[in-house]
mmCIF file of N, CA and C in Angstrom:
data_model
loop_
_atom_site.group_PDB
_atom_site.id
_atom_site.type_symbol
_atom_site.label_atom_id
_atom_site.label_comp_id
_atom_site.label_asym_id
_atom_site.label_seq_id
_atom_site.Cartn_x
_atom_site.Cartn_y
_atom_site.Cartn_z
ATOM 1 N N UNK A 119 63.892 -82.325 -51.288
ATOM 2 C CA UNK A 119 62.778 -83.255 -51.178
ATOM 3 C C UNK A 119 61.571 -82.718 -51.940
ATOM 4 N N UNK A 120 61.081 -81.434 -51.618
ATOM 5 C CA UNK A 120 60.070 -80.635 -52.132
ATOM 6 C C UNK A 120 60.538 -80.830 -54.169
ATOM 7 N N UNK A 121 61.488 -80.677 -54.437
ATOM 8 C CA UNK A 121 61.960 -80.788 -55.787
ATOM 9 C C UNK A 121 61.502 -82.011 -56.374
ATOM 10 N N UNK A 122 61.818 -83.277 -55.645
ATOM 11 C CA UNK A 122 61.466 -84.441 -56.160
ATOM 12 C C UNK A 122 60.241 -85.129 -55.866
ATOM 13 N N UNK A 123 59.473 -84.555 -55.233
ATOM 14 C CA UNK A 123 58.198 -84.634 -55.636
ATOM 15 C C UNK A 123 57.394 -84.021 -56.724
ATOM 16 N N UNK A 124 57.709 -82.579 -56.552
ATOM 17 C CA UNK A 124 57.248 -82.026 -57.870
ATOM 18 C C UNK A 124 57.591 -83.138 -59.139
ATOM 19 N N UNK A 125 58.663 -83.407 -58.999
ATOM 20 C CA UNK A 125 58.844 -84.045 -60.162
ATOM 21 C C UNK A 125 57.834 -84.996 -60.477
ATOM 22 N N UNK A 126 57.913 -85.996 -59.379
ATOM 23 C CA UNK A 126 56.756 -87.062 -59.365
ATOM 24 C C UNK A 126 55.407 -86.644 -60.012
ATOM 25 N N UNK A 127 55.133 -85.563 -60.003
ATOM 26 C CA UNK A 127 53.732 -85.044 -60.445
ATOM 27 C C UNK A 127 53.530 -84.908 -61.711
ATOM 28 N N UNK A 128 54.717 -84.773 -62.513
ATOM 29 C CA UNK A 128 54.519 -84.693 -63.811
ATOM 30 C C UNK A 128 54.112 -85.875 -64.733
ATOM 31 N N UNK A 129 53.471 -85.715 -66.028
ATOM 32 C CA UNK A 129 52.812 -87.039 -66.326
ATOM 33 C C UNK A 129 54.176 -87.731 -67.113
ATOM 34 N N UNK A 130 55.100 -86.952 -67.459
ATOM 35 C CA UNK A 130 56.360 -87.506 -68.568
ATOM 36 C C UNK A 130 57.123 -88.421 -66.979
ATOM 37 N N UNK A 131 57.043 -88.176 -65.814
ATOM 38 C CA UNK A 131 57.703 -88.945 -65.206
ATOM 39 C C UNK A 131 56.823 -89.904 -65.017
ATOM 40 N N UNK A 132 55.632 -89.913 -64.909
ATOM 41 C CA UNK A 132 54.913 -91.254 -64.746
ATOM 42 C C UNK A 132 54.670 -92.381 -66.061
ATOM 43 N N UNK A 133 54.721 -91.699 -66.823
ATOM 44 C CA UNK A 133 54.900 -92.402 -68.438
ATOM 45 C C UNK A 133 56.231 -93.251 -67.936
ATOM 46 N N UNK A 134 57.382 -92.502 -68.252
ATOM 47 C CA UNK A 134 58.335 -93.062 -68.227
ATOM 48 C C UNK A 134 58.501 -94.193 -66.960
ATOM 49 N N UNK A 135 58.469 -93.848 -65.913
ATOM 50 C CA UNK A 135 58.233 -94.628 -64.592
ATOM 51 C C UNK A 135 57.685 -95.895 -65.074
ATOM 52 N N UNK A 136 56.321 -95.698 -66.081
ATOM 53 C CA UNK A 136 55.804 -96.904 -66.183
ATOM 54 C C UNK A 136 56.381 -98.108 -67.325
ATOM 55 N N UNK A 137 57.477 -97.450 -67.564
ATOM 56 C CA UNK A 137 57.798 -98.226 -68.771
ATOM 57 C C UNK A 137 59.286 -99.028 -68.108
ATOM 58 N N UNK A 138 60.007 -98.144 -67.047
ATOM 59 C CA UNK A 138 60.980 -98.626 -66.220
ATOM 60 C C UNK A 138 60.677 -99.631 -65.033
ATOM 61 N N UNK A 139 59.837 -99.662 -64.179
ATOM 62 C CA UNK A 139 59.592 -100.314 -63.051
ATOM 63 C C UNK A 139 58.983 -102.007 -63.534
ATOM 64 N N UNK A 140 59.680 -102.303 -64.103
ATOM 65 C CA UNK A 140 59.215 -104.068 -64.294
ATOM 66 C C UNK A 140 59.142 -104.533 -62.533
ATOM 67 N N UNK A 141 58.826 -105.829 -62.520
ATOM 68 C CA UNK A 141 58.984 -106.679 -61.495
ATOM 69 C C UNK A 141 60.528 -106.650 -61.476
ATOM 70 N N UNK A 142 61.318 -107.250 -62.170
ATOM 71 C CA UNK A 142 63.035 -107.437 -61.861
ATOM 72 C C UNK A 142 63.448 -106.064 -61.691
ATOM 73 N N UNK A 143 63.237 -105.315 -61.939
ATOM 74 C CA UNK A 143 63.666 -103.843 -61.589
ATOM 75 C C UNK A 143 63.022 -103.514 -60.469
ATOM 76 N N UNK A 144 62.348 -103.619 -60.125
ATOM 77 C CA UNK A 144 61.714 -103.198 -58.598
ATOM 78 C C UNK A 144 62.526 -104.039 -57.620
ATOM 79 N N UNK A 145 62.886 -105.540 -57.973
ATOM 80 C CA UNK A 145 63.600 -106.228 -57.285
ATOM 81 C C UNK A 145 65.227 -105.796 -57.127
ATOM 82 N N UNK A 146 65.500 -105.161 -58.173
ATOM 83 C CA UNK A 146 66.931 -104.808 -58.664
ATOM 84 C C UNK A 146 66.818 -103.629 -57.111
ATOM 85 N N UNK A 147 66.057 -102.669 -58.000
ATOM 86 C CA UNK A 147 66.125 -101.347 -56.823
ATOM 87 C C UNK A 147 65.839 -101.774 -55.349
ATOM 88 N N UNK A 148 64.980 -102.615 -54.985
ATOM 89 C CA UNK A 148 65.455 -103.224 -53.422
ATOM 90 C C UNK A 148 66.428 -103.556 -53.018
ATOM 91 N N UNK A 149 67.254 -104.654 -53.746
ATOM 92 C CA UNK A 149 68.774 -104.896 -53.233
ATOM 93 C C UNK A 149 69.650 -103.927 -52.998
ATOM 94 N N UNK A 150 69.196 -102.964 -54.263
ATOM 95 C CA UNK A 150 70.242 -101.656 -53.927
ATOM 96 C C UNK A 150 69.975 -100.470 -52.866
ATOM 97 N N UNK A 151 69.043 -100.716 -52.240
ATOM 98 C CA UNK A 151 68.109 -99.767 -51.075
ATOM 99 C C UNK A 151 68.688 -101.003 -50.030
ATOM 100 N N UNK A 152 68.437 -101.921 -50.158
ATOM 101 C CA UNK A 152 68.740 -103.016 -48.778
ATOM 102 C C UNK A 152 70.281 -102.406 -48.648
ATOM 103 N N UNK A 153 71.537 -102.563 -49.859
ATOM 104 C CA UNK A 153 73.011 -102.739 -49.854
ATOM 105 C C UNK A 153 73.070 -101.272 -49.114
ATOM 106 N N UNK A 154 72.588 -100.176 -49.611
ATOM 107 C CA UNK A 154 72.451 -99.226 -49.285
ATOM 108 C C UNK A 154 71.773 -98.498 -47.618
ATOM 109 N N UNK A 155 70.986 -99.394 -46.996
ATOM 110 C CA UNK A 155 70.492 -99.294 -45.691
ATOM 111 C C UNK A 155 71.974 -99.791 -44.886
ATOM 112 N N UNK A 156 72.513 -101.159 -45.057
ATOM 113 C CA UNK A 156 73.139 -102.093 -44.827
ATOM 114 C C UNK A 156 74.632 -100.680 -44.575
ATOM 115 N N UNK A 157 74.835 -100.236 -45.245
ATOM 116 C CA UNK A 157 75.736 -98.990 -45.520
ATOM 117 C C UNK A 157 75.605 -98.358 -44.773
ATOM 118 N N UNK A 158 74.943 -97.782 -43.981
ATOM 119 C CA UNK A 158 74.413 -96.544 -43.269
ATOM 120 C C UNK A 158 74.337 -97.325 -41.863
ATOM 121 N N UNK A 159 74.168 -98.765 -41.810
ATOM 122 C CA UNK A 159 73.395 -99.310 -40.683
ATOM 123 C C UNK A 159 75.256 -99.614 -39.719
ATOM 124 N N UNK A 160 75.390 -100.164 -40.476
ATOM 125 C CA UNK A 160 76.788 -99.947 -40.077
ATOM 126 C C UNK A 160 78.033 -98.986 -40.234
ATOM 127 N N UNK A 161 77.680 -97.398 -40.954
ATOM 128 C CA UNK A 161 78.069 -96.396 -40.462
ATOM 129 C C UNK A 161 79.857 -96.861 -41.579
ATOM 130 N N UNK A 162 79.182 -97.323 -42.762
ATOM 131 C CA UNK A 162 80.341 -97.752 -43.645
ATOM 132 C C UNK A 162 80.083 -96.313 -44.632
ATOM 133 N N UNK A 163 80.686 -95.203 -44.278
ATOM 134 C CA UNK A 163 80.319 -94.203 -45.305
ATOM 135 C C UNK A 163 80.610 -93.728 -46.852
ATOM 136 N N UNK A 164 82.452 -94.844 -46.855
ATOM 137 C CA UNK A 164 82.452 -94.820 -48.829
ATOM 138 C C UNK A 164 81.510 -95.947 -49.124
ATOM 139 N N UNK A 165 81.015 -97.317 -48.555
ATOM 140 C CA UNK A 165 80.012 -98.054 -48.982
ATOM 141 C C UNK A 165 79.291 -97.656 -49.628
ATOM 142 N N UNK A 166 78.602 -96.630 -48.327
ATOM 143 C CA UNK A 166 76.906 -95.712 -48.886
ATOM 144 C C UNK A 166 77.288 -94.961 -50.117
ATOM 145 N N UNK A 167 78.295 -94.090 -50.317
ATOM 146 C CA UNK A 167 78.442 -93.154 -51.126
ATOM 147 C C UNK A 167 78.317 -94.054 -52.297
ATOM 148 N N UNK A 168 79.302 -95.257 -52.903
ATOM 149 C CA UNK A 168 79.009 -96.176 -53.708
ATOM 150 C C UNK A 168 78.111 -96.374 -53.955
ATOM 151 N N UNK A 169 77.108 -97.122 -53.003
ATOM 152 C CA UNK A 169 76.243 -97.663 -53.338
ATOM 153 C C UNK A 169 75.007 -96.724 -53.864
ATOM 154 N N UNK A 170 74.892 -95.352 -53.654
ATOM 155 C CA UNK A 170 74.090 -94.846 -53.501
ATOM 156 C C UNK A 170 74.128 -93.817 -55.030
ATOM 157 N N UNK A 171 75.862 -93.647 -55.204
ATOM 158 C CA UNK A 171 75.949 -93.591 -56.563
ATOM 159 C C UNK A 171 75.635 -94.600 -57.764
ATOM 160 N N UNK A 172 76.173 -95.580 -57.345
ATOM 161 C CA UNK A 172 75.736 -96.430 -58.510
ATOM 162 C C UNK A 172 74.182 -96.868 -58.605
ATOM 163 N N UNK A 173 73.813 -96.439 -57.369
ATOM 164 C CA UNK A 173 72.234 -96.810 -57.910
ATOM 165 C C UNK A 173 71.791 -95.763 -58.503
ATOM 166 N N UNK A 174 72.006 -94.575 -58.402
ATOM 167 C CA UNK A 174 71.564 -93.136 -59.277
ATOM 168 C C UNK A 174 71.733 -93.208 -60.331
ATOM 169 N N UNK A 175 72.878 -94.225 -60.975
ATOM 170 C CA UNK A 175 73.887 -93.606 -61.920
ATOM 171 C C UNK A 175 72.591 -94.770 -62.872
ATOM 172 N N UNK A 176 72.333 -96.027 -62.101
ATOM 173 C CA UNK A 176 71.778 -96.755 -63.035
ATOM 174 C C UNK A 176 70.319 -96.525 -63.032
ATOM 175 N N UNK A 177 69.323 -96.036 -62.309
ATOM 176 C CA UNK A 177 68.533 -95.364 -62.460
ATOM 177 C C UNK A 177 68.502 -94.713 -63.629
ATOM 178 N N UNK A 178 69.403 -93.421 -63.291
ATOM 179 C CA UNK A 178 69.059 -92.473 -64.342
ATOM 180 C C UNK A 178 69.232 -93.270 -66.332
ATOM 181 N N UNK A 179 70.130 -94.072 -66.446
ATOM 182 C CA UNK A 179 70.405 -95.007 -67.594
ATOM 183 C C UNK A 179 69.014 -95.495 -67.398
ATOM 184 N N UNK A 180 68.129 -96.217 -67.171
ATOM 185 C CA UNK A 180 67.006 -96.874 -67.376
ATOM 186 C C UNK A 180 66.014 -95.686 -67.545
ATOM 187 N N UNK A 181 65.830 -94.584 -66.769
ATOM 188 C CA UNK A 181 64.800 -93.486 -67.372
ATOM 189 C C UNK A 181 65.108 -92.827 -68.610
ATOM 190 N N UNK A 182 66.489 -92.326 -68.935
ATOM 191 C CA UNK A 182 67.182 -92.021 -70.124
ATOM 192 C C UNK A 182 66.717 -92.956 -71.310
ATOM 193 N N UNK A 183 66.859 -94.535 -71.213
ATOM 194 C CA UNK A 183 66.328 -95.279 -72.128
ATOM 195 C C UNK A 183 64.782 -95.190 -72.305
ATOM 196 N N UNK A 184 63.989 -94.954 -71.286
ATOM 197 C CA UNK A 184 62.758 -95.243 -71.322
ATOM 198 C C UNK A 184 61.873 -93.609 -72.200
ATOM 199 N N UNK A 185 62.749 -92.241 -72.185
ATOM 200 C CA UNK A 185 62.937 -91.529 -72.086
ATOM 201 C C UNK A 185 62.800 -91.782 -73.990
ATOM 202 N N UNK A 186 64.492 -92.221 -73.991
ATOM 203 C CA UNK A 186 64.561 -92.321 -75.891
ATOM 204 C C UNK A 186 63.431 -93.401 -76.601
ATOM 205 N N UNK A 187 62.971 -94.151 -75.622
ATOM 206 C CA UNK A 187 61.978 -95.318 -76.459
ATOM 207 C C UNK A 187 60.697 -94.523 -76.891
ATOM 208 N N UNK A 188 60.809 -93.106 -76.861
ATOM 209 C CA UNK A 188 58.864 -93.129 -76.079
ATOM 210 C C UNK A 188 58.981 -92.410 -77.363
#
């Protein structure tokens, strides 16, 4: 936890952050935090693991791009 905040502090993550977080992407990343609660809430544990990978996996692809644009 302590790790990923640090991160937050840096200005290359807030650059980038700002070039990733549209409105439809903020909406995107809710569904996948809702699918992902929804996972846990009912104690479905390859769900969560799924879901929780593929939201990392596409995360990290949108900072990576935002990353090569800059």
């Amino acid at each position: 936890y302590r790790q990923i905040n640090d991160v937050r502090m840096h200005s290359q993550w807030s650059a980038m952050k700002d070039k990733v977080l549209t409105a439809q992407r903020i909406a995107e990343y809710n569904e996948q935090h809702l699918a992902l609660y929804e996972a846990i809430r009912t104690r479905d544990i390859e769900a969560a693991v799924a879901v929780v990978t593929d939201h990392l996996h596409y995360a990290r692809r949108q900072l990576m791009g935002a990353n090569s644009a800059a």
